[in-house]
Short mmCIF file of C-alpha atoms and ligand atoms in Angstrom, two decimals:
data_model
loop_
_atom_site.label_atom_id
_atom_site.label_comp_id
_atom_site.label_asym_id
_atom_site.label_seq_id
_atom_site.Cartn_x
_atom_site.Cartn_y
_atom_site.Cartn_z
CA UNK K 1 94.49 76.62 89.99
CA UNK K 2 98.10 75.71 89.89
CA UNK K 3 100.15 78.30 91.74
CA UNK K 4 103.67 77.01 90.90
CA UNK K 5 105.27 80.36 90.33
CA UNK K 6 105.57 83.41 92.62
CA UNK K 7 103.27 85.43 90.40
CA UNK K 8 100.47 84.97 87.84
CA UNK K 9 99.63 87.49 85.23
CA UNK K 10 96.26 86.96 83.62
CA UNK K 11 94.94 88.69 80.55
CA UNK K 12 91.14 88.91 80.63
CA UNK K 13 88.19 90.60 82.04
CA UNK K 14 88.50 90.72 85.80
CA UNK K 15 84.79 89.60 86.30
CA UNK K 16 85.38 86.29 84.60
CA UNK K 17 88.89 85.79 85.95
CA UNK K 18 87.73 86.51 89.52
CA UNK K 19 84.98 83.91 89.06
CA UNK K 20 87.56 81.51 87.86
CA UNK K 21 89.79 82.10 90.87
CA UNK K 22 86.76 81.65 93.18
CA UNK K 23 85.97 78.20 91.52
CA UNK K 24 89.60 77.24 92.21
CA UNK K 25 89.31 78.18 95.98
CA UNK K 26 91.99 80.81 95.65
CA UNK K 27 92.24 83.03 98.78
CA UNK K 28 94.09 86.30 99.02
CA UNK K 29 95.37 88.40 101.92
CA UNK K 30 95.23 91.72 100.18
CA UNK K 31 93.41 93.02 97.03
CA UNK K 32 94.43 96.39 95.62
CA UNK K 33 92.03 97.84 92.94
CA UNK K 34 92.91 100.96 90.77
CA UNK K 35 89.92 101.02 88.40
CA UNK K 36 89.58 103.69 85.71
CA UNK K 37 88.22 106.68 87.69
CA UNK K 38 85.50 107.45 85.07
CA UNK K 39 86.66 111.08 84.93
CA UNK K 40 86.25 111.18 81.09
CA UNK K 41 89.97 111.61 80.47
CA UNK K 42 91.32 110.55 77.12
CA UNK K 43 93.86 108.04 77.82
CA UNK K 44 95.92 105.63 75.60
CA UNK K 45 95.40 102.33 76.99
CA UNK K 46 91.80 102.04 78.29
CA UNK K 47 88.38 103.75 78.28
CA UNK K 48 87.66 106.19 81.19
CA UNK K 49 84.15 107.25 80.20
CA UNK K 50 81.15 105.25 81.30
CA UNK K 51 77.72 106.35 82.46
CA UNK K 52 78.22 106.87 86.16
CA UNK K 53 75.72 104.08 87.28
CA UNK K 54 77.09 101.57 84.87
CA UNK K 55 80.54 102.29 86.17
CA UNK K 56 79.34 101.91 89.85
CA UNK K 57 77.71 98.67 88.97
CA UNK K 58 80.90 97.31 87.23
CA UNK K 59 83.08 98.22 90.27
CA UNK K 60 80.48 97.04 92.83
CA UNK K 61 80.30 93.67 91.10
CA UNK K 62 84.18 93.52 91.07
CA UNK K 63 84.32 94.34 94.79
CA UNK K 64 81.73 91.59 95.53
CA UNK K 65 83.80 89.01 93.73
CA UNK K 66 86.99 90.24 95.47
CA UNK K 67 85.31 90.23 98.96
CA UNK K 68 84.55 86.42 98.43
CA UNK K 69 88.19 85.76 97.72
CA UNK K 70 89.64 87.41 100.83
CA UNK K 71 90.88 85.46 103.71
CA UNK K 72 89.17 86.21 106.90
CA UNK K 73 91.88 88.68 108.01
CA UNK K 74 92.07 90.09 104.38
CA UNK K 75 91.44 93.57 103.12
CA UNK K 76 90.50 95.51 100.03
CA UNK K 77 92.21 98.74 99.19
CA UNK K 78 90.83 100.74 96.36
CA UNK K 79 92.13 103.98 94.76
CA UNK K 80 89.74 106.61 93.67
CA UNK K 81 89.63 110.49 93.25
CA UNK K 82 87.17 113.13 94.31
CA UNK K 83 84.71 112.58 91.38
CA UNK K 84 83.33 109.26 92.35
CA UNK K 85 84.82 108.70 95.80
CA UNK K 86 81.52 109.38 97.82
CA UNK K 87 79.29 107.28 95.56
CA UNK K 88 81.71 104.39 95.51
CA UNK K 89 82.07 104.62 99.42
CA UNK K 90 78.23 104.08 99.71
CA UNK K 91 78.32 101.16 97.46
CA UNK K 92 81.33 99.49 99.11
CA UNK K 93 79.63 99.90 102.54
CA UNK K 94 76.85 97.79 101.05
CA UNK K 95 79.31 95.15 99.91
CA UNK K 96 81.43 94.84 103.05
CA UNK K 97 79.04 96.15 105.65
CA UNK K 98 79.73 99.48 107.46
CA UNK K 99 81.28 97.77 110.40
CA UNK K 100 84.13 96.50 108.18
CA UNK K 101 85.04 99.96 106.77
CA UNK K 102 88.60 100.61 108.06
CA UNK K 103 89.61 103.98 106.83
CA UNK K 104 90.00 106.60 104.06
CA UNK K 105 93.62 107.30 103.15
CA UNK K 106 94.46 110.67 101.60
CA UNK K 107 97.46 110.33 99.24
CA UNK K 108 99.13 113.45 98.03
CA UNK K 109 99.47 112.37 94.38
CA UNK K 110 100.81 115.69 93.05
CA UNK K 111 103.05 118.38 94.64
CA UNK K 112 102.98 120.91 91.93
CA UNK K 113 100.00 123.40 91.41
CA UNK K 114 97.57 122.87 88.50
CA UNK K 115 97.01 126.56 87.73
CA UNK K 116 94.48 126.06 84.99
CA UNK K 117 91.79 124.59 87.35
CA UNK K 118 89.52 126.36 89.78
CA UNK K 119 91.23 124.25 92.51
CA UNK K 120 94.56 122.40 92.08
CA UNK K 121 93.73 118.83 92.87
CA UNK K 122 96.59 117.51 94.71
CA UNK K 123 95.20 114.39 96.53
CA UNK K 124 93.45 111.05 95.79
CA UNK K 125 91.89 108.57 98.16
CA UNK K 126 92.48 104.93 99.04
CA UNK K 127 89.34 103.37 100.67
CA UNK K 128 90.21 100.47 102.85
CA UNK K 129 87.78 97.68 103.82
CA UNK K 130 88.25 94.51 105.79
CA UNK K 131 86.65 91.23 105.28
CA UNK K 132 86.29 91.13 109.13
CA UNK K 133 87.66 94.22 110.82
CA UNK K 134 88.44 92.38 114.09
CA UNK K 135 90.63 89.81 112.19
CA UNK K 136 92.20 92.42 110.11
CA UNK K 137 93.10 94.39 113.16
CA UNK K 138 94.97 91.46 114.77
CA UNK K 139 96.74 90.59 111.42
CA UNK K 140 97.81 94.01 110.10
CA UNK K 141 101.42 95.12 110.49
CA UNK K 142 102.73 98.43 111.90
CA UNK K 143 105.15 100.62 109.88
CA UNK K 144 108.85 100.48 110.36
CA UNK K 145 109.99 103.59 112.40
CA UNK K 146 111.33 106.31 110.20
CA UNK K 147 114.71 108.09 110.70
CA UNK K 148 112.56 111.35 111.41
CA UNK K 149 110.45 109.64 114.06
CA UNK K 150 113.53 108.12 115.78
CA UNK K 151 115.08 111.66 115.65
CA UNK K 152 112.38 112.91 117.82
CA UNK K 153 113.74 110.88 120.88
CA UNK K 154 116.47 112.92 122.73
CA UNK K 155 118.10 112.67 126.14
CA UNK K 156 118.69 116.35 127.34
CA UNK K 157 118.77 115.21 130.99
CA UNK K 158 120.98 112.12 130.57
CA UNK K 159 118.16 109.89 131.81
CA UNK K 160 119.49 106.32 132.39
CA UNK K 161 116.50 104.85 130.63
CA UNK K 162 117.75 106.35 127.42
CA UNK K 163 116.23 108.71 124.72
CA UNK K 164 112.66 110.01 125.25
CA UNK K 165 110.14 112.34 123.95
CA UNK K 166 107.48 114.11 125.92
CA UNK K 167 103.84 114.24 125.81
CA UNK K 168 101.29 116.56 127.65
CA UNK K 169 100.43 115.51 131.09
CA UNK K 170 96.96 116.85 130.89
CA UNK K 171 94.02 115.68 128.80
CA UNK K 172 90.46 117.01 128.01
CA UNK K 173 88.34 116.88 131.18
CA UNK K 174 85.31 115.30 129.38
CA UNK K 175 85.83 111.64 130.53
CA UNK K 176 87.77 112.38 133.53
CA UNK K 177 87.32 110.79 137.07
CA UNK K 178 87.57 112.89 140.18
CA UNK K 179 90.90 111.30 141.01
CA UNK K 180 92.42 113.21 137.98
CA UNK K 181 91.79 116.62 139.58
CA UNK K 182 94.22 117.68 142.10
CA UNK K 183 97.07 119.97 143.12
CA UNK K 184 100.26 118.48 141.61
CA UNK K 185 103.16 119.08 144.02
CA UNK K 186 106.35 119.76 141.78
CA UNK K 187 109.74 119.00 143.02
CA UNK K 188 110.47 122.85 143.35
CA UNK K 189 107.55 123.15 145.70
CA UNK K 190 104.96 124.58 143.31
CA UNK K 191 101.51 123.37 143.37
CA UNK K 192 99.97 123.11 139.96
CA UNK K 193 96.26 122.45 138.85
CA UNK K 194 95.29 121.48 135.30
CA UNK K 195 94.14 124.25 133.13
CA UNK K 196 90.36 124.96 132.93
CA UNK K 197 88.48 122.17 131.13
CA UNK K 198 91.50 119.80 131.47
CA UNK K 199 92.65 117.04 134.01
CA UNK K 200 95.83 115.32 134.76
CA UNK K 201 96.25 112.24 132.56
CA UNK K 202 97.53 110.27 135.70
CA UNK K 203 95.85 109.96 139.02
CA UNK K 204 97.58 111.54 142.07
CA UNK K 205 99.22 108.23 143.24
CA UNK K 206 100.46 107.37 139.83
CA UNK K 207 101.80 110.91 139.12
CA UNK K 208 103.73 110.75 142.37
CA UNK K 209 105.14 107.33 141.42
CA UNK K 210 106.11 108.66 137.92
CA UNK K 211 107.83 111.77 139.47
CA UNK K 212 109.88 109.62 141.89
CA UNK K 213 110.99 107.42 138.91
CA UNK K 214 112.07 110.51 136.94
CA UNK K 215 109.45 109.88 134.28
CA UNK K 216 108.11 113.41 134.46
CA UNK K 217 109.93 116.41 132.92
CA UNK K 218 109.69 119.77 134.37
CA UNK K 219 111.76 121.61 131.83
CA UNK K 220 115.49 122.35 131.67
CA UNK K 221 115.58 124.25 134.96
CA UNK K 222 112.80 122.23 136.74
CA UNK K 223 110.46 125.16 136.78
CA UNK K 224 108.24 124.33 133.72
CA UNK K 225 104.91 122.69 133.21
CA UNK K 226 105.11 118.92 133.69
CA UNK K 227 105.39 116.58 130.75
CA UNK K 228 105.33 112.81 130.56
CA UNK K 229 108.42 111.11 129.13
CA UNK K 230 107.88 108.40 126.52
CA UNK K 231 110.93 106.24 126.28
CA UNK K 232 112.13 104.73 122.83
CA UNK K 233 113.07 101.64 124.78
CA UNK K 234 109.60 101.14 125.90
CA UNK K 235 107.93 102.02 122.43
CA UNK K 236 106.09 98.91 121.34
CA UNK K 237 106.37 97.48 117.78
CA UNK K 238 106.41 99.99 114.96
CA UNK K 239 104.31 102.92 114.02
CA UNK K 240 100.58 102.79 113.78
CA UNK K 241 99.69 103.60 110.11
CA UNK K 242 98.23 106.96 109.61
CA UNK K 243 95.79 108.23 107.01
CA UNK K 244 97.74 111.09 105.51
CA UNK K 245 100.24 109.79 103.01
CA UNK K 246 102.43 112.54 101.85
CA UNK K 247 104.32 112.55 98.59
CA UNK K 248 107.80 112.64 100.36
CA UNK K 249 106.81 109.12 101.89
CA UNK K 250 105.18 107.41 99.06
CA UNK K 251 105.84 109.46 96.05
CA UNK K 252 103.71 110.95 93.22
CA UNK K 253 102.17 109.92 89.96
CA UNK K 254 104.84 111.93 88.28
CA UNK K 255 107.47 109.96 90.16
CA UNK K 256 105.82 106.78 89.01
CA UNK K 257 105.79 107.78 85.45
CA UNK K 258 109.48 108.55 85.64
CA UNK K 259 110.16 105.27 87.09
CA UNK K 260 108.41 103.12 84.43
CA UNK K 261 109.99 105.26 81.75
CA UNK K 262 113.42 104.22 83.24
CA UNK K 263 112.26 100.57 82.97
CA UNK K 264 111.37 100.91 79.27
CA UNK K 265 110.77 103.89 76.92
CA UNK K 266 107.68 102.04 75.55
CA UNK K 267 105.95 102.44 78.95
CA UNK K 268 106.16 106.18 78.84
CA UNK K 269 102.73 106.58 77.48
CA UNK K 270 101.00 104.64 80.35
CA UNK K 271 99.44 107.82 81.99
CA UNK K 272 98.17 106.54 85.32
CA UNK K 273 100.77 104.37 87.12
CA UNK K 274 100.96 104.30 90.77
CA UNK K 275 104.26 104.77 92.66
CA UNK K 276 105.81 101.54 93.93
CA UNK K 277 106.32 103.20 97.37
CA UNK K 278 102.43 103.67 97.73
CA UNK K 279 101.74 99.95 96.85
CA UNK K 280 104.70 98.81 99.06
CA UNK K 281 103.05 100.56 102.05
CA UNK K 282 99.67 98.89 101.46
CA UNK K 283 101.27 95.48 100.94
CA UNK K 284 103.48 95.95 104.10
CA UNK K 285 100.58 96.93 106.22
CA UNK K 286 98.13 94.10 104.91
CA UNK K 287 100.26 91.11 104.35
CA UNK K 288 103.07 88.91 105.40
CA UNK K 289 105.78 87.41 103.13
CA UNK K 290 104.38 84.42 101.26
CA UNK K 291 100.70 85.83 101.36
CA UNK K 292 98.79 86.41 97.99
CA UNK K 293 98.26 89.94 96.71
CA UNK K 294 95.60 90.48 94.07
CA UNK K 295 95.38 93.40 91.69
CA UNK K 296 92.24 93.11 89.32
CA UNK K 297 93.07 96.35 87.38
CA UNK K 298 96.74 95.89 86.91
CA UNK K 299 97.66 98.64 84.39
CA UNK K 300 101.43 98.91 84.07
CA UNK K 301 101.95 96.21 86.56
CA UNK K 302 103.08 98.15 89.66
CA UNK K 303 101.31 95.97 92.22
CA UNK K 304 102.80 92.74 90.68
CA UNK K 305 106.41 94.31 90.56
CA UNK K 306 106.13 95.47 94.21
CA UNK K 307 104.59 92.14 95.47
CA UNK K 308 107.47 90.30 93.65
CA UNK K 309 110.20 92.54 95.31
CA UNK K 310 108.47 92.02 98.76
CA UNK K 311 108.53 88.33 98.47
CA UNK K 312 104.73 87.95 98.26
CA UNK K 313 102.85 85.88 95.77
CA UNK K 314 100.44 87.70 93.54
CA UNK K 315 97.74 87.62 90.88
CA UNK K 316 97.52 90.54 88.45
CA UNK K 317 94.48 90.71 86.05
CA UNK K 318 94.57 93.13 82.96
CA UNK K 319 92.14 93.38 80.12
CA UNK K 320 94.27 95.31 77.85
CA UNK K 321 97.06 94.16 75.48
CA UNK K 322 99.50 96.33 77.48
CA UNK K 323 99.66 93.39 79.93
CA UNK K 324 102.18 91.90 77.41
CA UNK K 325 104.05 95.03 76.35
CA UNK K 326 104.12 96.61 79.87
CA UNK K 327 103.44 94.07 82.71
CA UNK K 328 105.27 91.13 81.38
CA UNK K 329 108.30 93.38 80.29
CA UNK K 330 108.31 95.05 83.66
CA UNK K 331 108.22 91.78 85.58
CA UNK K 332 111.09 90.37 83.46
CA UNK K 333 113.02 93.35 84.30
CA UNK K 334 112.22 92.90 88.06
CA UNK K 335 113.35 89.25 87.90
CA UNK K 336 116.61 90.47 86.27
CA UNK K 337 117.18 92.72 89.33
CA UNK K 338 115.69 96.21 88.16
CA UNK K 339 116.79 98.99 90.51
CA UNK K 340 114.02 101.55 90.45
CA UNK K 341 111.07 102.10 92.64
CA UNK K 342 111.32 100.26 95.95
CA UNK K 343 114.30 98.21 95.00
CA UNK K 344 116.81 100.00 97.14
CA UNK K 345 114.44 100.04 100.08
CA UNK K 346 113.81 96.39 99.82
CA UNK K 347 117.49 95.43 98.98
CA UNK K 348 116.15 93.89 95.78
CA UNK K 349 118.76 91.76 93.81
CA UNK K 350 116.57 89.94 91.35
CA UNK K 351 115.30 86.43 91.05
CA UNK K 352 111.96 84.49 91.10
CA UNK K 353 109.54 83.56 88.40
CA UNK K 354 106.10 84.43 87.11
CA UNK K 355 103.63 82.98 84.70
CA UNK K 356 101.69 84.89 82.05
CA UNK K 357 98.36 83.37 80.61
CA UNK K 358 95.34 84.61 78.73
CA UNK K 359 91.92 83.70 80.17
CA UNK K 360 89.70 82.15 77.42
C1 SAM V 1 94.12 103.08 86.48
S1 SAM V 1 94.70 101.76 85.51
C2 SAM V 1 95.68 100.87 86.68
C3 SAM V 1 96.99 101.47 86.88
C4 SAM V 1 97.77 100.59 87.86
N1 SAM V 1 97.52 100.75 89.20
C5 SAM V 1 99.41 101.00 87.73
O1 SAM V 1 100.08 101.25 88.61
O2 SAM V 1 99.88 100.94 86.54
C6 SAM V 1 93.32 100.88 85.26
C7 SAM V 1 93.59 99.53 84.46
O3 SAM V 1 92.48 98.70 84.59
C8 SAM V 1 92.27 98.02 83.27
N2 SAM V 1 90.91 97.52 83.22
C9 SAM V 1 89.76 98.28 83.05
N3 SAM V 1 88.63 97.46 83.08
C10 SAM V 1 89.08 96.19 83.33
C11 SAM V 1 88.46 94.92 83.49
N4 SAM V 1 87.24 94.82 83.42
N5 SAM V 1 89.17 93.81 83.75
C12 SAM V 1 90.66 94.01 83.76
N6 SAM V 1 91.21 95.18 83.63
C13 SAM V 1 90.58 96.26 83.35
C14 SAM V 1 92.66 99.12 82.33
O4 SAM V 1 92.75 98.61 81.03
C15 SAM V 1 93.72 99.81 82.94
O5 SAM V 1 94.98 99.35 82.48
#
């Protein structure tokens, strides 16, 4: 397959196109799948109403083809809601092996309350699988520290090592060794023992060394319980990704709809777009610039648009004619410097090229 442009948009059934990619030895670092959830909604652009077993067979077949396209450090991320999540998880465990299951992300896809329902459903899931968990662990990126996280580091005692935040100096006693139970001598002369069922996190000799280096905080007046200082200057890398993705971090479906409406009025009727911020977080964790990102259910083209802005190569597959009316139009707009979604965050200025083909 000739990959002479940054992106390839391909109209066709993903099963056939994925086989074609495999025949051409294409390898991808990250695949994002957002299939119809099969919850029998009436949608403008695609059917969402199959027999559950037929639906599961289709997605499983797609996941198998995608698995074989992944690099050794590659990963599959698949969006799903409550209806089919547990059935899909069992199938995907079969495809990737349970040892390669990475995590389930909970995404707050809606912030308003749905009052007509028995329960207002405010979250969806993203299941994450690695081709090989050990390789993925080495390859995956951490998250850039947020201003909120940085703001947690303060320096109330003018510590020369700079701003710090404190963590508990005790831990659950379950796995402790005898050397973690002792009377801790505080600078003001008090002797403290860990609370019942807990132990000190540091052994006595390490605790003494930490106290003499000023790494233990005993409160403003020195009479409080000890806490361990964690210095900003010693924090390694970025933030370990967590599994709860709130709307204020990665936006909602409603935000995504507003965004694509701002790109073109014609896209307004696409009911199920994902926010660019959600996809950007996935791509940022799973890939590096220049890597190939694959989306086999492209929909309105969100994954392609974000990959383009983040300087990744990408392949987007979509069966419906909206690939021409939505995805191609959206990517043209991105190339011209469109400023919605993650454009400001990524300092997007426009540029680059993509190809659009139809798979015979
Ligand atoms: C939920 S939407 C994806 C939305 C997308 N993530 C976005 O942000 O716009 C699912 C898409 O998968 C497409 N689709 C369904 N079956 C497909 C197949 N076999 N091959 C390719 N695309 C398919 C549908 O036409 C629909 O556009």
